[in-house]
mmCIF file of C-alpha atoms and ligand atoms in Angstrom:
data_model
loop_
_atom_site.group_PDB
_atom_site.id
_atom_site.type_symbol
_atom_site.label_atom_id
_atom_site.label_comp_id
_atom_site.label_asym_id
_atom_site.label_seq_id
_atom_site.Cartn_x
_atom_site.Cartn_y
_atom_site.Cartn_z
ATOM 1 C CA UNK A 1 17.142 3.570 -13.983
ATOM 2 C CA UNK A 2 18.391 0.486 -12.332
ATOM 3 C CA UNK A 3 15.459 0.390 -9.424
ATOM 4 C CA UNK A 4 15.187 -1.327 -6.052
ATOM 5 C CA UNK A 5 11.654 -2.248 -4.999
ATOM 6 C CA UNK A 6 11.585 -3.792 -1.578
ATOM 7 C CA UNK A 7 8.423 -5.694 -0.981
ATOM 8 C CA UNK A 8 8.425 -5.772 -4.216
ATOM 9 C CA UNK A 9 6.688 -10.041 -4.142
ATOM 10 C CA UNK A 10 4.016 -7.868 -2.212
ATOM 11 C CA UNK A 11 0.542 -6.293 -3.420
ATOM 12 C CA UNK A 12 1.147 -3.051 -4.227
ATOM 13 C CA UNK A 13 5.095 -3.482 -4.844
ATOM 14 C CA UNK A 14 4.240 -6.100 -7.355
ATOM 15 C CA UNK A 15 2.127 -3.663 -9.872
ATOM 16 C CA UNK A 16 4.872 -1.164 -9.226
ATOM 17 C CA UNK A 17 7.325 -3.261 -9.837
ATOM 18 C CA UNK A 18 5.749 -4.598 -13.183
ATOM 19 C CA UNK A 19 4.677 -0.670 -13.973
ATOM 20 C CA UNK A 20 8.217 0.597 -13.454
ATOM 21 C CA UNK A 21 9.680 -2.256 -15.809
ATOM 22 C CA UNK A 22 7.001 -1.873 -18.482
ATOM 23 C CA UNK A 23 8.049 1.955 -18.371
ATOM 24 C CA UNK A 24 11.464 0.741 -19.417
ATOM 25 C CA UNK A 25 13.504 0.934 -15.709
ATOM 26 C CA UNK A 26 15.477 -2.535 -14.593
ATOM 27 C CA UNK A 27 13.682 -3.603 -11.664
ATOM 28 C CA UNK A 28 14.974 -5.707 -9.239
ATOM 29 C CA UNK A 29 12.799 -7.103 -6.617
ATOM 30 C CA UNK A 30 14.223 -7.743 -2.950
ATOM 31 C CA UNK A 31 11.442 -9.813 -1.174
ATOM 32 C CA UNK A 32 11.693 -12.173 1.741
ATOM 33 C CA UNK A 33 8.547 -13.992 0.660
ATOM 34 C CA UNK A 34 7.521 -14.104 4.010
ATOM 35 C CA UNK A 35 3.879 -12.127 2.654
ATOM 36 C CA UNK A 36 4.861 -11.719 -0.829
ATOM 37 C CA UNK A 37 4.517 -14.597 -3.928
ATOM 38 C CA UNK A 38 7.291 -15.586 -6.089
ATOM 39 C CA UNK A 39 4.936 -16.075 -8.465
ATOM 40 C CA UNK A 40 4.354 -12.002 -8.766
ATOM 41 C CA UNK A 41 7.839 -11.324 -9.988
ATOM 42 C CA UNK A 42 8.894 -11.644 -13.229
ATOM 43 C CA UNK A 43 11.354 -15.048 -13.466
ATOM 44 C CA UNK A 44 15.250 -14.250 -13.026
ATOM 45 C CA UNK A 45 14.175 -10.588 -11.113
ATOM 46 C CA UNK A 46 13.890 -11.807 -7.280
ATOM 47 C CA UNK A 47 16.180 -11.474 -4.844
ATOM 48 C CA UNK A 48 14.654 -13.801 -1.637
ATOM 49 C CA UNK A 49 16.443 -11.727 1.431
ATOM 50 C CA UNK A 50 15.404 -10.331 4.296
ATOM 51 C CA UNK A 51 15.827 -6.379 5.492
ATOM 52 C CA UNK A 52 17.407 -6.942 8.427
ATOM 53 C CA UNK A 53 20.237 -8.451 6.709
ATOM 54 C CA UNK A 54 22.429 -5.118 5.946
ATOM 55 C CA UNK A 55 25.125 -7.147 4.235
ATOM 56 C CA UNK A 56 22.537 -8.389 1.885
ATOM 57 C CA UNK A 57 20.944 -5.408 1.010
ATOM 58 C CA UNK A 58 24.524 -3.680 0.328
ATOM 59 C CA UNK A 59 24.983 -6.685 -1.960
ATOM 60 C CA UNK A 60 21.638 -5.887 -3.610
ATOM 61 C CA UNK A 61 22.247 -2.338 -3.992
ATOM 62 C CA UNK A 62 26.013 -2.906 -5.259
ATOM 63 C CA UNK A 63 26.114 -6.237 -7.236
ATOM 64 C CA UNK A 64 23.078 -4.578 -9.797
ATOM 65 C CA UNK A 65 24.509 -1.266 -9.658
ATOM 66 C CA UNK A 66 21.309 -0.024 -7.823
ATOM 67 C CA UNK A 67 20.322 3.998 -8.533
ATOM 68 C CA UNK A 68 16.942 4.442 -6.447
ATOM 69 C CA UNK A 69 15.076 2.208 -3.969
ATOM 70 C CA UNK A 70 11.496 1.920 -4.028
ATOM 71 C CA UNK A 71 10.607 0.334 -0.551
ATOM 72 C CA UNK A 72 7.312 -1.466 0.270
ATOM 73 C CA UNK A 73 8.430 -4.065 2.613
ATOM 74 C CA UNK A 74 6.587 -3.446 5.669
ATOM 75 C CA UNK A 75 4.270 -5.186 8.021
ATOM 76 C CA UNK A 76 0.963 -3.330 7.416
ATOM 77 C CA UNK A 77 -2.083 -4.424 9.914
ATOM 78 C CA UNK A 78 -3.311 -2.037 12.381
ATOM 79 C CA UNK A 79 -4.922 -4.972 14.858
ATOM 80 C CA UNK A 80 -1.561 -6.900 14.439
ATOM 81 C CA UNK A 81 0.765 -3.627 14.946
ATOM 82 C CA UNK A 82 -1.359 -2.737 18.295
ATOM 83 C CA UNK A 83 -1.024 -6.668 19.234
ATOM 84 C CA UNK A 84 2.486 -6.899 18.832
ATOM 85 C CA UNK A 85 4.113 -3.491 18.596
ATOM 86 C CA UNK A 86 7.991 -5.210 18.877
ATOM 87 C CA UNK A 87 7.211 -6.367 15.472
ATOM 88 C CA UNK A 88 6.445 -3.359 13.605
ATOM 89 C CA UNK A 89 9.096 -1.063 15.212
ATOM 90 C CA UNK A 90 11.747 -3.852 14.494
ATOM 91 C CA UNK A 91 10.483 -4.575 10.844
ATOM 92 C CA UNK A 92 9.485 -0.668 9.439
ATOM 93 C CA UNK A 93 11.602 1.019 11.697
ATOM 94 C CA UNK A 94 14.793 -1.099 12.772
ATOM 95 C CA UNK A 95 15.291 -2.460 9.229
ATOM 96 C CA UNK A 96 14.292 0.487 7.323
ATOM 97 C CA UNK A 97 17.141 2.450 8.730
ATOM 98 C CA UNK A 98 19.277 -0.849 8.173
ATOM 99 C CA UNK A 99 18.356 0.089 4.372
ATOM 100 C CA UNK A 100 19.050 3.733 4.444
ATOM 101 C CA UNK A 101 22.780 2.851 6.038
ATOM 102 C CA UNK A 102 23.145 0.201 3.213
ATOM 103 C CA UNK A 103 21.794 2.821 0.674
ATOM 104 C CA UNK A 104 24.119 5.381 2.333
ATOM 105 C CA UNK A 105 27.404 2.643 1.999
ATOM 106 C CA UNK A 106 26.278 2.080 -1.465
ATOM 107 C CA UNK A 107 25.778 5.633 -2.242
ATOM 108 C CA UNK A 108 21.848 5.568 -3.403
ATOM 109 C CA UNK A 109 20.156 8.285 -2.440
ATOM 110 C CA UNK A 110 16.858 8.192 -3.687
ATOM 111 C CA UNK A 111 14.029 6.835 -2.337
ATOM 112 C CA UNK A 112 10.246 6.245 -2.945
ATOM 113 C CA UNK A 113 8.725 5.156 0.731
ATOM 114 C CA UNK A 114 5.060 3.743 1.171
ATOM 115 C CA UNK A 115 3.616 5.732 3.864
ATOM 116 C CA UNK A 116 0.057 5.684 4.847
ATOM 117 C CA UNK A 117 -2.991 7.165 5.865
ATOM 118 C CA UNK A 118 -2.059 5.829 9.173
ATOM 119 C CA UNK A 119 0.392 8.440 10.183
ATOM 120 C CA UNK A 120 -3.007 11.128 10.387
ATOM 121 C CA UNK A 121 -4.464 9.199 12.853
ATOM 122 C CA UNK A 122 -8.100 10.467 13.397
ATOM 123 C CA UNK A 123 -8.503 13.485 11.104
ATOM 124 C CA UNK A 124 -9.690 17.084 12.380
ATOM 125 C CA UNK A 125 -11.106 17.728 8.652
ATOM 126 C CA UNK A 126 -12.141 15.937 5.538
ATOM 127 C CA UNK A 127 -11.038 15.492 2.714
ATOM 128 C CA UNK A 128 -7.226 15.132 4.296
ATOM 129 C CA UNK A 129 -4.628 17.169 3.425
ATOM 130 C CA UNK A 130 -0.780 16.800 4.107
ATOM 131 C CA UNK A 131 -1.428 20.057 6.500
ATOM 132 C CA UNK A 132 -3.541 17.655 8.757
ATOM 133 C CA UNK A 133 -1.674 16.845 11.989
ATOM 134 C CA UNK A 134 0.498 13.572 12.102
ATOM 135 C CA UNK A 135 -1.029 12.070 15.388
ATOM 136 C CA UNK A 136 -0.782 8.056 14.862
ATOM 137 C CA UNK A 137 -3.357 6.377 16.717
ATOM 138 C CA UNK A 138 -1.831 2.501 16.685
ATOM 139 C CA UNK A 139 1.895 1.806 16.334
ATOM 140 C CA UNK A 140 1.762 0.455 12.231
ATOM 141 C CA UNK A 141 1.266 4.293 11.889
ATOM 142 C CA UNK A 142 3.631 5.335 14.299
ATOM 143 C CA UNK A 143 6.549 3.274 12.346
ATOM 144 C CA UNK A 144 5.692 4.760 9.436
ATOM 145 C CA UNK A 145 5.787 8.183 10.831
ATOM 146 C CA UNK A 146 9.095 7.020 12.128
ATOM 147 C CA UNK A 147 10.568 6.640 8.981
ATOM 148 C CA UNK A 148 9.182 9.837 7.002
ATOM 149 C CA UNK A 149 10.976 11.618 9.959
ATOM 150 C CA UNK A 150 14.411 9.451 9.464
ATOM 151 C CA UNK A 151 14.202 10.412 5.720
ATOM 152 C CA UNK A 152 13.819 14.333 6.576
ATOM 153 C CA UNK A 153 17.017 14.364 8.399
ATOM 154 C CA UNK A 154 18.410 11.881 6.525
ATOM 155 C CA UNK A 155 17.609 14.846 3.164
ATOM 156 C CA UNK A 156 19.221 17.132 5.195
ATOM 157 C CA UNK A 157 22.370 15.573 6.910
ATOM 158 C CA UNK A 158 23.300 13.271 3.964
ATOM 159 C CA UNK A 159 21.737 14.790 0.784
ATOM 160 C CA UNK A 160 18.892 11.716 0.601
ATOM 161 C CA UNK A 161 15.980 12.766 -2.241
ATOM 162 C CA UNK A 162 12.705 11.210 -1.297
ATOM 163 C CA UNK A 163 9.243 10.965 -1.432
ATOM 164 C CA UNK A 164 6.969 9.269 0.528
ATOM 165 C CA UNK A 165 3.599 8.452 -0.656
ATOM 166 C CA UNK A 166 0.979 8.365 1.645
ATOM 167 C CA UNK A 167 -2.051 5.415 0.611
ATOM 168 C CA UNK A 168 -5.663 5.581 1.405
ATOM 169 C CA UNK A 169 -6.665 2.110 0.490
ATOM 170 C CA UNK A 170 -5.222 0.672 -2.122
ATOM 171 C CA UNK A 171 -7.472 -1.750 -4.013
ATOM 172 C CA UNK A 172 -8.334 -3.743 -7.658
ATOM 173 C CA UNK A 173 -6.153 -5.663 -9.212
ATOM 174 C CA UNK A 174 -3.887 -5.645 -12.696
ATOM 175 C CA UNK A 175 -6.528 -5.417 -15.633
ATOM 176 C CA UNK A 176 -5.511 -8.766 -17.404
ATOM 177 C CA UNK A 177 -5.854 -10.646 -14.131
ATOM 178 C CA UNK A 178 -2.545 -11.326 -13.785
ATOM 179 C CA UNK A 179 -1.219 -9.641 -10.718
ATOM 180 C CA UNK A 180 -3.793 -9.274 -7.479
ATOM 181 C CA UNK A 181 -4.572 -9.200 -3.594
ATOM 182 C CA UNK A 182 -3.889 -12.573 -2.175
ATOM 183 C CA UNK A 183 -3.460 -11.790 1.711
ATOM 184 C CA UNK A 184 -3.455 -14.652 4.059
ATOM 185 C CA UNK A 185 -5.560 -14.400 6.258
ATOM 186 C CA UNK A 186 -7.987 -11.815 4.318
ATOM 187 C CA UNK A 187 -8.987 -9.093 6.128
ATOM 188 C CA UNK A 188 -9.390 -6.245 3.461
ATOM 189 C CA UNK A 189 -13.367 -5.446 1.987
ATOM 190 C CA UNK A 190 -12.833 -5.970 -1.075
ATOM 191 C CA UNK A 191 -11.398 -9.105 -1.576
ATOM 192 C CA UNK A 192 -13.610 -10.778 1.446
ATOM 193 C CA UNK A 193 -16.421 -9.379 -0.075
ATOM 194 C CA UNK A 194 -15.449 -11.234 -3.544
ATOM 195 C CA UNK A 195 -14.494 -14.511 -1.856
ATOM 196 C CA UNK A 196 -18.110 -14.603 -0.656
ATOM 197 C CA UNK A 197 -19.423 -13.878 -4.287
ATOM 198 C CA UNK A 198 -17.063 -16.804 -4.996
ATOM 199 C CA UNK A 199 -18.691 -18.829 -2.195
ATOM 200 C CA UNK A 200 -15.819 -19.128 -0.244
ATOM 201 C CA UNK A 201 -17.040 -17.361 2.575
ATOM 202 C CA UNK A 202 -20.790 -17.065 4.226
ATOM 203 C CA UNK A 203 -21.476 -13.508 4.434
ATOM 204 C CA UNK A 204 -20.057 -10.386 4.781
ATOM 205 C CA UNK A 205 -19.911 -8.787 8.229
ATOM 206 C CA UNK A 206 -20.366 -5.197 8.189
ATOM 207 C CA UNK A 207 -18.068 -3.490 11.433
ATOM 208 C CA UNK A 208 -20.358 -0.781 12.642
ATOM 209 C CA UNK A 209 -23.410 0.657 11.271
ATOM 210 C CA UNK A 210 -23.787 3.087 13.724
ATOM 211 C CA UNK A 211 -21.218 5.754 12.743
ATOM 212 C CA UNK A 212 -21.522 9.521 11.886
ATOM 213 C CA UNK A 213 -21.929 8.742 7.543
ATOM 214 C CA UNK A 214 -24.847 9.356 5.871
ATOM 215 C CA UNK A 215 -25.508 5.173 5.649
ATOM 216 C CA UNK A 216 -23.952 4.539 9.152
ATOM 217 C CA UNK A 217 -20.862 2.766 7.768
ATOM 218 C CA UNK A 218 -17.443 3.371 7.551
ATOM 219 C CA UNK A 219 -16.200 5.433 4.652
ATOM 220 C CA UNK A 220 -12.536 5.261 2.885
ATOM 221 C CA UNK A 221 -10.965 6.403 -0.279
ATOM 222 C CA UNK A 222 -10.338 3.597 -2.531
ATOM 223 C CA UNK A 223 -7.669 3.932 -5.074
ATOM 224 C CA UNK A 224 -6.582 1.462 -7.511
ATOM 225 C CA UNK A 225 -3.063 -0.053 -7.256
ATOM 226 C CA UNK A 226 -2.099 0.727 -10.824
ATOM 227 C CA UNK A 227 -2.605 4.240 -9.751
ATOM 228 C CA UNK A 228 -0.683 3.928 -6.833
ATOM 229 C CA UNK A 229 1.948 2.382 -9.139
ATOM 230 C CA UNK A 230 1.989 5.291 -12.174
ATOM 231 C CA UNK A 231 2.279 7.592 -9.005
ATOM 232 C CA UNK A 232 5.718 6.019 -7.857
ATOM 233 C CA UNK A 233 6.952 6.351 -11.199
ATOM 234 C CA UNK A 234 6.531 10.073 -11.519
ATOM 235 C CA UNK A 235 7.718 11.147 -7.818
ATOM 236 C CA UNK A 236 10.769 8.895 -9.083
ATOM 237 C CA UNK A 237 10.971 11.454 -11.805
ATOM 238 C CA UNK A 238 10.777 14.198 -9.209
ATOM 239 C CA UNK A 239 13.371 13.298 -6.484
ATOM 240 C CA UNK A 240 15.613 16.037 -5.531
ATOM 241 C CA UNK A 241 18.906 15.890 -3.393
ATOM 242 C CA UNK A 242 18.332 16.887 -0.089
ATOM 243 C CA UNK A 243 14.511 17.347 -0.494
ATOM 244 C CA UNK A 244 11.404 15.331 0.337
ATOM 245 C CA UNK A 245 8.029 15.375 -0.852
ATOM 246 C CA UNK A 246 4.885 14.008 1.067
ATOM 247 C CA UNK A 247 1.956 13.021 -1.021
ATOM 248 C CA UNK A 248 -1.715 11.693 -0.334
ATOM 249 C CA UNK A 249 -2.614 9.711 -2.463
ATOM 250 C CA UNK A 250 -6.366 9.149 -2.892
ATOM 251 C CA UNK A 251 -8.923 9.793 -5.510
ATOM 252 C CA UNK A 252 -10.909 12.245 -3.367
ATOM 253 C CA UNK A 253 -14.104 10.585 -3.470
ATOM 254 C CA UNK A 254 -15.527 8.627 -0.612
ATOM 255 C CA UNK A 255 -17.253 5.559 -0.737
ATOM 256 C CA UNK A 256 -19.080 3.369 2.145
ATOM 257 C CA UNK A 257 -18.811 0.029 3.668
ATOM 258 C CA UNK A 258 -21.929 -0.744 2.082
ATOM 259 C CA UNK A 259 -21.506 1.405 -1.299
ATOM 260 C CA UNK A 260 -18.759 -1.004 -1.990
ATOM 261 C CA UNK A 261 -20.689 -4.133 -1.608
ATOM 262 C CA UNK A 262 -23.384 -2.618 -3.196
ATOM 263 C CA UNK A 263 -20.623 -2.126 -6.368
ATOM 264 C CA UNK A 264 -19.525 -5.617 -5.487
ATOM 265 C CA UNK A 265 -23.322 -7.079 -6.073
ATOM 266 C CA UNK A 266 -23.319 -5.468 -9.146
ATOM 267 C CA UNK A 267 -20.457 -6.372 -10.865
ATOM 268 C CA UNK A 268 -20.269 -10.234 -9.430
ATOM 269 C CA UNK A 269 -24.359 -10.790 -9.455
ATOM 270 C CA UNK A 270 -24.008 -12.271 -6.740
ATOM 271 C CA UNK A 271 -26.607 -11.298 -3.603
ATOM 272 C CA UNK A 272 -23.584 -11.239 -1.277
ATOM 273 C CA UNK A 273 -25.709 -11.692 2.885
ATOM 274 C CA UNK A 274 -24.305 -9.364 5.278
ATOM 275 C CA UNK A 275 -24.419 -9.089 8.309
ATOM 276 C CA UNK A 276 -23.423 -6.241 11.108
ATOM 277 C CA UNK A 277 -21.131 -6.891 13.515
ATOM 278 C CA UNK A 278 -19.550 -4.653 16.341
ATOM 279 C CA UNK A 279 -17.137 -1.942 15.251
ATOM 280 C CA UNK A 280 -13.750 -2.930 14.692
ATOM 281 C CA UNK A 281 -11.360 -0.979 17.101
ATOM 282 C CA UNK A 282 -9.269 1.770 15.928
ATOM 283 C CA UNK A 283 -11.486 2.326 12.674
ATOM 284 C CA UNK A 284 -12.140 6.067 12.101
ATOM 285 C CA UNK A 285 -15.561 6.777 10.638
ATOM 286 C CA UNK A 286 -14.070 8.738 7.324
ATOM 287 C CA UNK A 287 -10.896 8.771 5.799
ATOM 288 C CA UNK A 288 -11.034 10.771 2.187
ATOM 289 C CA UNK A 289 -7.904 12.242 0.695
ATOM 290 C CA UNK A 290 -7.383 15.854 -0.882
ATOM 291 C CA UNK A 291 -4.982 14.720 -3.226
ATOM 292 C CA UNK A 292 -4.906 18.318 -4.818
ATOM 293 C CA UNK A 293 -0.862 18.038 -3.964
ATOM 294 C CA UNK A 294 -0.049 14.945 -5.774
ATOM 295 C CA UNK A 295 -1.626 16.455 -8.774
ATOM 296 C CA UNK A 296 0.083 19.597 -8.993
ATOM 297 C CA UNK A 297 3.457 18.138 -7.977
ATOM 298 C CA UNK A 298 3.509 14.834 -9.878
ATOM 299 C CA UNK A 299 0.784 15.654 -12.351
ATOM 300 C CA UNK A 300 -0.709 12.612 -11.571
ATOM 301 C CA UNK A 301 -4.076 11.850 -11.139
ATOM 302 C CA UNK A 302 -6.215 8.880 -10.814
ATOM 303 C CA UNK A 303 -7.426 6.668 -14.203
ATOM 304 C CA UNK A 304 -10.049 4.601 -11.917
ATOM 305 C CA UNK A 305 -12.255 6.925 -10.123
ATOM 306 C CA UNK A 306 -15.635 4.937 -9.916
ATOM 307 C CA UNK A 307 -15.712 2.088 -7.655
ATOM 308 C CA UNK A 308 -17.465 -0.400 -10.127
ATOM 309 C CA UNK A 309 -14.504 0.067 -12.460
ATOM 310 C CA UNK A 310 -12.023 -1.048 -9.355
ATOM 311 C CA UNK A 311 -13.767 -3.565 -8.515
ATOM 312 C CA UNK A 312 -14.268 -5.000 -11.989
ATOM 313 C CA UNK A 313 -10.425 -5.526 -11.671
ATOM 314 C CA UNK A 314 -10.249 -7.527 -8.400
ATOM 315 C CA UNK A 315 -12.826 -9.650 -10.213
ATOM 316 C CA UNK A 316 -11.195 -10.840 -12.568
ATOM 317 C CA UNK A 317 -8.076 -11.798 -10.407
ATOM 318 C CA UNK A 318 -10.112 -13.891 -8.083
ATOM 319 C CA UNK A 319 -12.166 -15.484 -10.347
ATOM 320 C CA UNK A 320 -8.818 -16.500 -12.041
ATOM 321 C CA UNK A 321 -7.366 -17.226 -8.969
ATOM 322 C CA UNK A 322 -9.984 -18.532 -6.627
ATOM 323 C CA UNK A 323 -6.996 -19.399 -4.414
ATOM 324 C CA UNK A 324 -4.689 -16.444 -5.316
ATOM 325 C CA UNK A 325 -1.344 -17.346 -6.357
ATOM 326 C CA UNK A 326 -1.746 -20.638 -4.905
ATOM 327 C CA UNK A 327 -3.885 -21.395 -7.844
ATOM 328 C CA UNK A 328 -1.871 -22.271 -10.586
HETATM 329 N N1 UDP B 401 -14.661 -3.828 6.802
HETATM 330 C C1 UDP B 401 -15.848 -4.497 7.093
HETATM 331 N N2 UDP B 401 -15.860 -5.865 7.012
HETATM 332 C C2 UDP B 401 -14.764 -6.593 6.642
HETATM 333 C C3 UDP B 401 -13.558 -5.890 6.333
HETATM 334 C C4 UDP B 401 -13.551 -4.521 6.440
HETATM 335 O O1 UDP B 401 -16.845 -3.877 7.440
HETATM 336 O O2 UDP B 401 -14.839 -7.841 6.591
HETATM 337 C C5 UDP B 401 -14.621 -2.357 6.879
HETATM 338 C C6 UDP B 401 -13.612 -1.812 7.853
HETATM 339 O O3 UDP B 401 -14.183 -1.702 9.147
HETATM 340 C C7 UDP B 401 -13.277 -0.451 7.238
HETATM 341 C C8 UDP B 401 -13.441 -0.687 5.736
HETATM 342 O O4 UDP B 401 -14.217 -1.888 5.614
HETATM 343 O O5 UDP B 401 -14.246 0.509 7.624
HETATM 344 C C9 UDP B 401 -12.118 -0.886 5.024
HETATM 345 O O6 UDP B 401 -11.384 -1.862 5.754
HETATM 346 P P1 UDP B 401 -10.073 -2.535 5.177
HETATM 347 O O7 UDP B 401 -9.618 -3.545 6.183
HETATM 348 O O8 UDP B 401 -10.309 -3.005 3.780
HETATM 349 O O9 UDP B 401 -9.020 -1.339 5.073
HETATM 350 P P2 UDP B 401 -8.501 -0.286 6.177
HETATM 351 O O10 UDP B 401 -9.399 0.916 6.048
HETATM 352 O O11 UDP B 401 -8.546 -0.934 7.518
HETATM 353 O O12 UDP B 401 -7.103 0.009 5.736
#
């Protein structure tokens, strides 16, 4: 298929993109580089436009003959999103619907969406289901809840086949090092906890030691991007006209604050200091996905399901790229 994939200069949308190519599709990557890195699209492949440009997108979507979108452009911090909620709702909300309309004008109907974890909010049980109520606690999660209603009616009124995918925390990196995290300015565990095993940072400050987890720290499902990227690829295969799928997408297992740097020590060597700091607002003390959906709808499940293995990954891509893409 001649594919779409917005964002797709971004993290995840990069190993997408690349997995969705390598699987044989045509990929075309619409990116406004404002986050993302030229450098993680494949030379020739990158449009450099911005969302809120309709006319551009309907260009896109026309000009390569475009058959399904797979959108990952989005603004995606929680602190940011509850600093400066004009920003999300304009960028995932305002501009996502700019890019159904263009879809709709072009006549491309399918569509992969990156939701989130986000849109549950503080869970009633664990491991999450899709069941769970969809009770946003910070506006990133709201706009994405925004859209996954859009593309409902959207299904309905205008025959739109979707899926949206809902992440727990993506994380790792492309196996050969080539493709990886490089957020500026790093706030994710992972690769802080790696750019002080690269002595680029001090320590590692621990938010909150004090919650309801058998170690006192903050637990999350981490799953590895090229998983996140084979499951794109299958819901592709499963779009239907008029329908919607929504998917967690998690490996099930939960795994501390300090089980990850603990993983992190042992793959790097590296002591890694911590230190705890307060809680960081608007953190929920456990977040672990029942992905039991995803597997019997896509048939997909996870190929990384220890964290040493994920982290192995990220290693490699910042010790090749001690300054992410800026390095070469
Ligand atoms: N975290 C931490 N120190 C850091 C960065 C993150 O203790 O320097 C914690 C954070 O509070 C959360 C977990 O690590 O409990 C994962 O945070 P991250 O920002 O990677 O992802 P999020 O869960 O916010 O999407």
């Amino acid at each position: 298929m001649r594919i779409l994939v917005t964002g797709g200069a971004g993290y995840i949308g990069s190993h997408a993109a690349r997995y969705l190519s390598r699987a044989g599709h045509d990929v075309w990557v619409y990116d406004n580089l404002v986050y993302g890195h030229r450098q993680a699209v494949p030379p020739g492949r990158l449009i450099v436009a911005d969302l809120h440009d309709a006319a551009q997108i309907q260009d896109a979507l026309t000009r390569h003959q475009i058959e399904a979108v797979m959108h990952f452009a989005a603004f995606a911090a929680v602190g940011e999103s509850v600093e400066h909620p004009d920003r999300y709702y304009q960028n995932n909300v305002v501009n996502t619907l700019k890019l159904l309309d263009a879809m709709r004008s072009a006549d491309v109907k399918k569509i992969v969406f990156s939701s989130t974890t986000a849109t549950y909010g503080v869970p009633k049980r664990i491991p999450i289901d899709e069941n769970e109520l969809q009770l946003p606690i910070n506006p990133y999660g709201f706009s994405k809840l925004v859209v996954e209603r859009a593309l409902h009616d959207y299904a309905k009124a205008y025959g739109f086949a979707f899926a949206a995918l809902r992440y727990f925390n993506a994380a790792g990196a492309s196996p050969d090092g080539d493709l990886g995290e490089d957020h500026t300015p790093e706030t994710h565990l992972i690769p802080v906890v790696l750019q002080v095993a690269l002595g680029q940072r001090e320590k590692v400050w621990i938010y909150g030691n004090d919650y309801p987890t058998p170690d006192g720290t903050c637990i999350r499902d981490y799953v590895h991007v090229d998983d996140l990227a084979d499951a794109h690829l299958k819901a592709l295969q499963k779009l239907e006209t008029g329908q919607g799928i929504c998917l967690n997408l998690g490996t099930g297992r939960g795994c501390s604050v300090q089980a990850v740097i603990d993983a992190c020590r042992k793959v790097t060597g590296h002591p890694i200091p911590t230190e705890i700091a307060v809680r960081r607002p608007g953190d929920p003390p456990e977040l672990v996905a029942d992905a039991t959906r995803a597997r019997d709808v896509l048939g997909w499940s996870p190929k990384y399901t220890d964290m040493e293995s994920i982290v192995r990954t990220a290693w490699r891509w910042h010790q090749q790229h001690p300054q992410g893409y800026a390095t070469s």
